Coordinates of C-alpha atoms in Angstrom, one line a residue:
X1 CA 25.8 -17.3 -17.0
X2 CA 23.5 -16.9 -14.0
X3 CA 21.7 -19.6 -12.0
X4 CA 18.9 -17.2 -11.1
X5 CA 15.4 -18.6 -11.8
X6 CA 16.7 -22.0 -12.8
X7 CA 15.4 -25.4 -11.7
X8 CA 17.4 -28.3 -10.2
X9 CA 15.4 -31.4 -11.1
X10 CA 18.3 -33.6 -12.2
X11 CA 22.1 -33.2 -11.7
X12 CA 22.2 -32.6 -15.4
X13 CA 20.6 -29.2 -14.9
X14 CA 23.8 -27.8 -13.5
X15 CA 27.2 -27.8 -15.3
X16 CA 30.6 -28.7 -13.8
X17 CA 31.6 -25.0 -13.8
X18 CA 28.3 -24.1 -12.1
X19 CA 28.9 -26.7 -9.4
X20 CA 32.4 -25.3 -8.8
X21 CA 30.9 -21.8 -8.5
X22 CA 28.2 -23.0 -6.1
X23 CA 30.9 -24.7 -3.9
X24 CA 32.8 -21.4 -3.7
X25 CA 29.6 -19.7 -2.5
X26 CA 29.1 -22.6 0.0
X27 CA 32.6 -22.1 1.3
X28 CA 31.8 -18.4 1.9
X29 CA 28.5 -19.3 3.6
X30 CA 30.2 -21.9 5.9
X31 CA 32.8 -19.3 6.9
X32 CA 30.2 -16.7 7.9
X33 CA 27.0 -18.6 8.4
X34 CA 25.6 -16.1 10.9
X35 CA 26.1 -13.1 8.6
X36 CA 23.9 -14.1 5.7
X37 CA 20.5 -13.2 7.1
X38 CA 20.0 -10.3 4.8
X39 CA 20.3 -12.2 1.5
X40 CA 16.8 -13.6 1.2
X41 CA 14.7 -11.3 3.4
X42 CA 11.1 -11.3 2.1
X43 CA 11.5 -14.5 0.2
X44 CA 9.3 -17.5 0.9
X45 CA 10.3 -21.2 0.3
X46 CA 7.6 -23.9 0.0
X47 CA 8.9 -27.2 1.4
X48 CA 6.7 -30.0 0.0
X49 CA 7.9 -33.2 1.5
X50 CA 5.5 -36.1 0.6
X51 CA 7.9 -38.7 1.8
X52 CA 9.7 -39.0 5.2
X53 CA 12.8 -36.8 5.6
X54 CA 14.9 -35.5 8.4
X55 CA 18.2 -34.2 7.0
X56 CA 17.1 -32.9 3.6
X57 CA 13.9 -31.2 4.9
X58 CA 15.5 -29.6 8.0
X59 CA 18.7 -28.6 6.2
X60 CA 16.6 -26.8 3.5
X61 CA 14.6 -25.1 6.2
X62 CA 17.7 -24.1 8.2
X63 CA 19.3 -22.8 5.0
X64 CA 16.4 -20.6 4.1
X65 CA 16.0 -19.3 7.7
X66 CA 19.7 -18.5 7.9
X67 CA 19.4 -16.5 4.7
X68 CA 16.7 -14.4 6.3
X69 CA 13.8 -16.0 4.3
X70 CA 10.7 -17.8 5.5
X71 CA 9.3 -21.3 5.0
X72 CA 5.9 -22.7 4.4
X73 CA 5.6 -26.5 4.6
X74 CA 3.4 -29.5 3.6
X75 CA 4.6 -32.9 4.7
X76 CA 1.7 -35.3 4.2
X77 CA -0.1 -36.0 1.0
X78 CA -3.1 -37.1 3.0
X79 CA -3.4 -33.6 4.4
X80 CA -3.3 -31.9 1.0
X81 CA -5.7 -31.7 -1.9
X82 CA -3.6 -34.3 -3.8
X83 CA -5.4 -36.8 -1.6
X84 CA -8.7 -35.5 -3.2
X85 CA -7.4 -36.2 -6.7
X86 CA -5.8 -32.8 -7.5
X87 CA -3.2 -33.0 -10.1
X88 CA 0.5 -32.2 -9.4
X89 CA 0.3 -29.5 -12.1
X90 CA -2.6 -27.7 -10.4
X91 CA -0.8 -27.9 -7.0
X92 CA 2.4 -26.5 -8.6
X93 CA 0.6 -23.5 -10.1
X94 CA -1.1 -22.7 -6.8
X95 CA 2.0 -23.2 -4.6
X96 CA 4.1 -21.2 -7.2
X97 CA 1.8 -18.2 -6.5
X98 CA 2.4 -18.5 -2.8
X99 CA 6.2 -18.9 -2.7
X100 CA 9.3 -17.7 -4.5
X101 CA 10.9 -21.2 -4.7
X102 CA 9.7 -24.7 -4.2
X103 CA 11.5 -27.8 -2.8
X104 CA 9.7 -31.0 -3.4
X105 CA 10.1 -34.7 -2.4
X106 CA 7.6 -37.1 -3.9
X107 CA 7.4 -40.9 -4.3
X108 CA 6.6 -40.7 -8.0
X109 CA 9.6 -40.6 -10.4
X110 CA 9.4 -37.5 -12.5
X111 CA 7.1 -35.6 -10.1
X112 CA 9.7 -32.9 -9.6
X113 CA 9.9 -32.3 -13.4
X114 CA 6.1 -31.8 -13.5
X115 CA 6.2 -29.3 -10.7
X116 CA 9.1 -27.4 -12.5
X117 CA 7.1 -27.4 -15.7
X118 CA 4.0 -25.7 -14.1
X119 CA 5.1 -23.8 -11.0
X120 CA 6.5 -20.6 -12.6
X121 CA 9.2 -20.3 -9.9
X122 CA 12.5 -22.2 -9.4
X123 CA 12.0 -25.8 -8.3
X124 CA 14.5 -28.1 -6.5
X125 CA 14.1 -31.8 -6.5
X126 CA 14.7 -33.2 -3.0
X127 CA 14.1 -36.8 -4.2
X128 CA 11.6 -38.3 -6.6
X129 CA 11.1 -42.0 -6.1
X130 CA 14.1 -44.0 -7.2
X131 CA 15.0 -41.5 -9.8
X132 CA 17.4 -38.7 -8.6
X133 CA 18.4 -36.6 -5.5
X134 CA 20.6 -33.9 -7.0
X135 CA 21.1 -31.8 -3.9
X136 CA 22.4 -34.9 -2.0
X137 CA 24.9 -35.3 -4.8
X138 CA 26.0 -31.7 -4.4
X139 CA 26.7 -32.4 -0.7
X140 CA 28.6 -35.6 -1.6
X141 CA 30.7 -33.9 -4.2
X142 CA 31.4 -31.0 -1.8
X143 CA 32.5 -33.5 0.9
X144 CA 34.9 -35.2 -1.5
X145 CA 36.3 -31.9 -2.7
X146 CA 36.8 -30.6 0.9
X147 CA 38.5 -33.8 2.0
X148 CA 40.4 -34.7 -1.2
X149 CA 40.6 -31.3 -3.0
X150 CA 39.6 -32.9 -6.3
X151 CA 37.3 -35.5 -7.7
X152 CA 39.2 -36.3 -10.9
X153 CA 40.9 -39.7 -10.8
X154 CA 39.4 -40.7 -7.4
X155 CA 38.2 -44.3 -7.0
X156 CA 34.7 -44.3 -5.5
X157 CA 33.0 -47.5 -4.5
X158 CA 29.2 -47.6 -4.4
X159 CA 27.9 -50.1 -1.8
X160 CA 24.4 -51.5 -1.1
X161 CA 21.1 -50.9 -2.7
X162 CA 22.2 -49.5 -6.1
X163 CA 18.9 -50.4 -7.7
X164 CA 16.5 -48.2 -5.7
X165 CA 19.0 -45.7 -4.2
X166 CA 18.2 -42.3 -5.9
X167 CA 21.3 -40.7 -4.2
X168 CA 23.5 -43.2 -6.1
X169 CA 21.9 -42.5 -9.4
X170 CA 22.5 -38.8 -9.3
X171 CA 26.0 -39.4 -7.9
X172 CA 27.0 -41.8 -10.7
X173 CA 26.5 -39.2 -13.5
X174 CA 28.2 -36.5 -11.5
X175 CA 31.3 -38.7 -10.7
X176 CA 31.6 -39.7 -14.3
X177 CA 31.4 -36.0 -15.4
X178 CA 34.2 -35.1 -13.0
X179 CA 36.5 -38.0 -14.2
X180 CA 36.2 -40.4 -11.3
X181 CA 36.5 -44.2 -11.5
X182 CA 33.4 -45.9 -10.0
X183 CA 33.3 -49.4 -8.5
X184 CA 29.9 -51.0 -8.0
X185 CA 29.3 -53.3 -5.1
X186 CA 25.5 -54.0 -4.9
X187 CA 23.7 -56.2 -2.4
X188 CA 22.4 -59.4 -4.1
X189 CA 19.6 -58.6 -6.4
X190 CA 20.1 -54.9 -6.0
X191 CA 22.3 -54.1 -9.0
X192 CA 22.3 -50.8 -10.7
X193 CA 19.4 -50.5 -13.2
X194 CA 20.3 -51.4 -16.7
X195 CA 19.1 -48.0 -18.1
X196 CA 21.6 -46.2 -15.7
X197 CA 24.5 -48.4 -16.9
X198 CA 23.5 -47.9 -20.5
X199 CA 23.5 -44.2 -20.2
X200 CA 26.8 -44.3 -18.3
X201 CA 28.4 -46.3 -21.1
X202 CA 27.1 -44.1 -24.0
X203 CA 27.1 -40.5 -22.7
X204 CA 30.4 -40.5 -20.8
X205 CA 33.8 -41.1 -22.2
X206 CA 35.1 -43.7 -19.7
X207 CA 34.8 -47.4 -20.2
X208 CA 32.2 -49.6 -18.4
X209 CA 33.4 -53.2 -17.6
X210 CA 31.1 -55.9 -16.3
X211 CA 33.3 -58.1 -14.1
X212 CA 31.7 -61.4 -15.2
X213 CA 33.9 -64.4 -14.7
X214 CA 36.5 -62.2 -12.9
X215 CA 34.0 -61.4 -10.2
X216 CA 33.8 -65.1 -9.4
X217 CA 37.5 -65.1 -8.8
X218 CA 37.2 -62.1 -6.6
X219 CA 34.5 -63.5 -4.4
X220 CA 37.0 -64.6 -1.8
X221 CA 38.5 -61.2 -1.6
X222 CA 37.5 -58.3 0.7
X223 CA 35.9 -56.4 -2.1
X224 CA 34.4 -58.3 -5.1
X225 CA 32.9 -55.9 -7.6
X226 CA 30.0 -56.3 -9.9
X227 CA 31.1 -53.7 -12.5
X228 CA 33.6 -50.9 -12.8
X229 CA 33.5 -47.6 -14.7
X230 CA 37.0 -46.5 -15.6
X231 CA 37.8 -42.9 -16.2
X232 CA 39.1 -42.1 -19.6
X233 CA 42.3 -40.8 -18.0
X234 CA 43.2 -44.4 -17.1
X235 CA 46.4 -45.6 -18.9
X236 CA 45.5 -46.8 -22.4
X237 CA 47.3 -50.1 -22.1
X238 CA 45.1 -51.1 -19.1
X239 CA 41.8 -50.4 -21.0
X240 CA 43.0 -53.0 -23.5
X241 CA 43.2 -55.6 -20.7
X242 CA 40.0 -55.1 -18.7
X243 CA 40.6 -58.0 -16.2
X244 CA 44.0 -56.7 -15.4
X245 CA 42.7 -53.2 -15.2
X246 CA 40.1 -54.1 -12.6
X247 CA 42.7 -55.9 -10.5
X248 CA 45.1 -52.9 -10.8
X249 CA 42.3 -50.5 -9.7
X250 CA 41.4 -52.6 -6.7
X251 CA 45.0 -53.0 -5.6
X252 CA 45.4 -49.2 -5.8
X253 CA 42.8 -48.9 -3.0
X254 CA 39.5 -47.0 -2.7
X255 CA 39.4 -43.3 -2.0
X256 CA 35.8 -43.3 -0.8
X257 CA 33.2 -46.0 0.1
X258 CA 29.7 -44.7 -0.4
X259 CA 27.3 -46.8 1.6
X260 CA 23.5 -47.0 1.1
X261 CA 20.8 -48.7 3.1
X262 CA 18.3 -51.2 1.8
X263 CA 15.4 -49.1 0.4
X264 CA 12.6 -51.2 1.9
X265 CA 10.0 -48.5 1.2
X266 CA 10.5 -49.2 -2.6
X267 CA 9.7 -52.9 -2.2
X268 CA 6.8 -55.1 -1.1
X269 CA 7.1 -56.7 2.3
X270 CA 7.7 -60.2 1.1
X271 CA 9.9 -63.2 2.0
X272 CA 12.2 -62.0 -0.8
X273 CA 12.7 -58.7 1.0
X274 CA 13.7 -60.6 4.1
X275 CA 16.2 -62.5 2.1
X276 CA 17.6 -59.2 0.7
X277 CA 17.9 -57.9 4.3
X278 CA 19.6 -61.1 5.5
X279 CA 22.3 -61.0 2.7
X280 CA 22.8 -57.3 2.7
X281 CA 26.5 -56.3 2.9
X282 CA 27.7 -54.6 6.1
X283 CA 30.5 -52.1 6.5
X284 CA 32.2 -52.6 9.9
X285 CA 35.5 -52.2 11.6
X286 CA 36.7 -55.6 10.3
X287 CA 36.0 -54.7 6.7
X288 CA 37.9 -51.4 7.0
X289 CA 41.1 -53.2 8.1
X290 CA 41.5 -54.4 4.5
X291 CA 44.4 -52.8 2.6
X292 CA 42.0 -51.5 0.0
X293 CA 40.5 -49.2 2.6
X294 CA 43.6 -47.9 4.3
X295 CA 42.9 -44.3 3.3
X296 CA 39.2 -44.7 2.4
X297 CA 36.6 -42.0 3.3
X298 CA 33.4 -43.7 4.5
X299 CA 30.4 -41.8 3.3
X300 CA 26.6 -42.4 3.7
X301 CA 23.6 -40.2 2.8
X302 CA 21.8 -41.4 5.9
X303 CA 19.7 -42.6 7.5
X304 CA 21.5 -45.9 8.2
X305 CA 19.9 -49.0 9.5
X306 CA 22.1 -52.1 9.8
X307 CA 24.5 -51.7 6.8
X308 CA 26.9 -49.4 8.6
X309 CA 28.1 -50.4 12.1
X310 CA 28.1 -47.8 14.9
X311 CA 31.7 -48.8 15.8
X312 CA 32.8 -47.0 12.6
X313 CA 31.6 -43.6 13.9
X314 CA 34.8 -43.1 15.9
X315 CA 37.0 -43.8 12.9
X316 CA 38.6 -40.6 11.5
X317 CA 37.7 -41.9 8.0
X318 CA 34.0 -41.6 8.7
X319 CA 32.5 -38.6 6.8
X320 CA 28.7 -39.1 7.0
X321 CA 28.0 -36.7 9.8
X322 CA 30.2 -34.1 8.0
X323 CA 28.1 -34.8 4.8
X324 CA 24.9 -34.0 6.7
X325 CA 26.4 -30.8 8.2
X326 CA 27.6 -29.6 4.8
X327 CA 24.0 -29.8 3.7
X328 CA 23.2 -26.4 5.2
X329 CA 25.9 -24.2 3.5
X330 CA 25.5 -26.1 0.2
X331 CA 21.8 -25.6 0.2
X332 CA 22.2 -21.9 1.4
X333 CA 24.4 -21.4 -1.6
X334 CA 21.9 -23.1 -4.0
X335 CA 18.9 -21.1 -2.7
X336 CA 20.7 -17.8 -2.8
X337 CA 21.9 -18.5 -6.4
X338 CA 18.5 -19.7 -7.8
X339 CA 16.7 -16.8 -6.1
X340 CA 19.1 -14.3 -7.7
X341 CA 20.1 -13.1 -4.2
X342 CA 23.7 -13.9 -4.9
X343 CA 25.8 -13.7 -8.1
X344 CA 29.0 -15.5 -8.8
X345 CA 31.4 -15.9 -11.7
X346 CA 31.2 -19.3 -13.4
X347 CA 34.7 -20.7 -13.9
X348 CA 35.7 -22.6 -16.9
X349 CA 35.6 -26.3 -15.8
X350 CA 36.8 -29.5 -17.4
X351 CA 33.7 -30.9 -19.2
X352 CA 35.7 -33.3 -21.4
X353 CA 34.6 -36.5 -19.6
X354 CA 31.0 -36.3 -21.0
X355 CA 29.7 -36.5 -24.6
X356 CA 27.4 -33.9 -25.8
X357 CA 24.4 -35.8 -27.2
X358 CA 21.3 -34.1 -28.7
X359 CA 18.7 -36.8 -28.9
X360 CA 15.5 -36.3 -31.0
X361 CA 12.3 -36.2 -29.0
X362 CA 9.3 -38.4 -29.6
X363 CA 5.9 -37.1 -28.5
X364 CA 2.9 -38.6 -30.2
X365 CA -0.3 -40.1 -29.1
X366 CA 0.3 -43.5 -30.5
X367 CA -0.2 -45.7 -27.4
X368 CA 3.5 -45.9 -26.3
X369 CA 3.8 -45.5 -22.6
X370 CA 6.6 -45.7 -20.1
X371 CA 6.9 -49.2 -18.6
X372 CA 7.8 -47.9 -15.1
X373 CA 4.7 -48.2 -13.0
X374 CA 6.0 -45.6 -10.6
X375 CA 6.6 -43.0 -13.3
X376 CA 4.4 -39.8 -12.9
X377 CA 3.3 -40.2 -16.5
X378 CA 1.4 -43.4 -15.5
X379 CA -0.5 -42.0 -12.6
X380 CA -4.3 -41.6 -13.1
X381 CA -4.5 -38.1 -11.8
X382 CA -1.7 -36.9 -14.1
X383 CA -2.6 -38.6 -17.4
X384 CA -5.3 -36.0 -18.0
X385 CA -2.6 -33.5 -18.9
X386 CA 0.7 -35.4 -19.2
X387 CA 1.4 -37.0 -22.5
X388 CA 4.1 -39.6 -22.7
X389 CA 7.3 -38.1 -24.0
X390 CA 10.6 -39.8 -24.8
X391 CA 14.1 -39.2 -26.1
X392 CA 15.1 -41.5 -29.0
X393 CA 18.5 -42.6 -27.6
X394 CA 19.2 -45.3 -30.1
X395 CA 18.0 -46.6 -33.5
X396 CA 19.8 -49.9 -33.3
X397 CA 17.8 -51.2 -31.5
X398 CA 15.2 -48.5 -31.4
X399 CA 15.2 -47.3 -27.8
X400 CA 13.1 -44.7 -26.1
X401 CA 14.0 -43.0 -22.8
X402 CA 11.2 -41.5 -20.7
X403 CA 11.8 -37.8 -20.1
X404 CA 10.2 -38.0 -16.6
X405 CA 11.9 -41.1 -15.0
X406 CA 14.6 -42.0 -17.6
X407 CA 13.5 -45.7 -17.8
X408 CA 14.0 -47.1 -21.3
X409 CA 11.9 -49.3 -23.6
X410 CA 12.4 -50.9 -26.9
X411 CA 9.1 -50.7 -28.9
X412 CA 8.2 -53.2 -31.5
X413 CA 6.5 -51.4 -34.4
X414 CA 7.0 -48.2 -36.4
X415 CA 5.4 -46.2 -39.2
X416 CA 5.9 -42.9 -41.0
X417 CA 3.5 -39.9 -40.9
X418 CA 4.4 -39.4 -44.6
X419 CA 2.6 -42.2 -46.3
X420 CA 2.3 -42.2 -50.1
X421 CA 0.0 -39.4 -51.4
X422 CA -1.8 -39.4 -48.0
X423 CA -4.0 -42.3 -49.0
X424 CA -5.4 -44.4 -46.2
X425 CA -4.6 -47.7 -48.0
X426 CA -1.0 -46.8 -48.1
X427 CA -0.6 -46.4 -44.3
X428 CA 1.8 -49.2 -43.4
X429 CA 3.5 -50.2 -40.2
X430 CA 6.8 -52.1 -40.0
X431 CA 8.9 -54.0 -37.5
X432 CA 11.1 -51.7 -35.4
X433 CA 14.0 -54.1 -36.3
X434 CA 13.6 -53.5 -40.0
X435 CA 15.6 -51.2 -42.2
X436 CA 12.8 -48.6 -42.1
X437 CA 13.8 -47.5 -38.6
X438 CA 16.9 -45.8 -40.2
X439 CA 15.0 -44.5 -43.3
X440 CA 12.1 -42.7 -41.6
X441 CA 13.1 -39.2 -40.4
X442 CA 12.7 -38.8 -36.6
X443 CA 10.2 -36.0 -37.0
X444 CA 8.0 -38.4 -39.1
X445 CA 8.4 -41.4 -36.9
X446 CA 5.3 -43.0 -35.4
X447 CA 6.0 -45.7 -32.8
X448 CA 3.5 -48.3 -31.7
X449 CA 3.7 -50.7 -28.7
X450 CA 1.8 -53.5 -30.5
X451 CA 0.3 -54.4 -33.9
X452 CA -3.2 -53.9 -32.3
X453 CA -2.3 -50.3 -31.5
X454 CA -1.0 -49.7 -35.1
X455 CA -4.2 -51.1 -36.6
X456 CA -6.3 -49.0 -34.2
X457 CA -4.6 -46.0 -35.9
X458 CA -5.7 -47.4 -39.3
X459 CA -2.3 -48.6 -40.3
X460 CA -1.9 -51.9 -42.1
X461 CA 0.9 -54.4 -41.9
X462 CA 3.7 -54.1 -44.4
X463 CA 4.7 -57.2 -46.4
X464 CA 7.3 -58.3 -43.8
X465 CA 4.7 -58.1 -41.0
X466 CA 2.1 -60.2 -42.7
X467 CA 1.7 -63.8 -41.5

């Protein structure tokens, strides 16, 4: 299987075996970084960075230049036709005719998917809102593999703004796929979004435990956790005793502490934000003296603000500047593979930690919209051509997952496109909690956000919906 002409919009676009293959190419690039200038000669990369960036933008540019290619750049929405109301789709079509590959960072969640749908050339997501940042995850995994030789069975603690940190969201899915145990330590009010946890507990084979009352007992310890995802390779008897299991995992120590800053750009400047900043957890020399961190790698996607003390820089456990440096060979490998300039055998990798789920897709003009205001599907310039689209991830309760931003919603009313003899008077809608949700075939399912919307489509309430 080749990576040529593929997109990397989410970490799910690349398999474990393909990640391992990419890392082997990155090793090769790192060992001979000045000898790769012939690989992408004549190729042009468009760097579209509509949010601030230093490491990601410059490492992509450095990677392309070291491969012998060229770079064209747009770094300010206000200086592009998007500021005039141009749609992302039109921009993608135009830029795709100028360049051989596109790298995009955008504040709207799902924007990278739209570019990939319309550009006609490979597209790499360099961060879309709070959604994902898959190439940062590749750098993080590469760092772990270089330092620990494996990811399987490692204990990785995620620290800080887990609600808005897109680097964390991509990393969680990748760590679960590779068989790691994940400990969650969010800042107050910055817990992992529920839709991320739900996906983690349903699509991966480990066990997610909320700490609950145990967390109250752990508050006096160095490392109280909010939740823990335990790899399925944990001893079976421990999974039967979750409180004991959490204590055992903590006592075993942490292999890597992944620190993130408070994502203030995702929040309104209010008194609440000041409170979040005041209570934000800090990693410093004193914290790292704890026995849990004796052999812990300290990682950070950068930039840092106040959450990671400068005194930690001299500690041999600090990896964050290495992470940043690894960004060049990792992105060189990715660009070369997606452009078809390099070929590599894909090894067979252990994919046993994830469940293969084929969700039915819902795409009807029935008024159902994503509830995430920052989703690309809710932006005025994009609704002219983007129609809401969802995966049906559960029927009990009925749950839809937006294909753009992955936020979930539980709609209230349903109907079938197969009403009796096609007569208008037989068009009925039902509660989404009724038995009808399991009887209507997914391809015939019509979903409404409200009774008003159902009635606007000329459906009448069923007997159970009548007042």
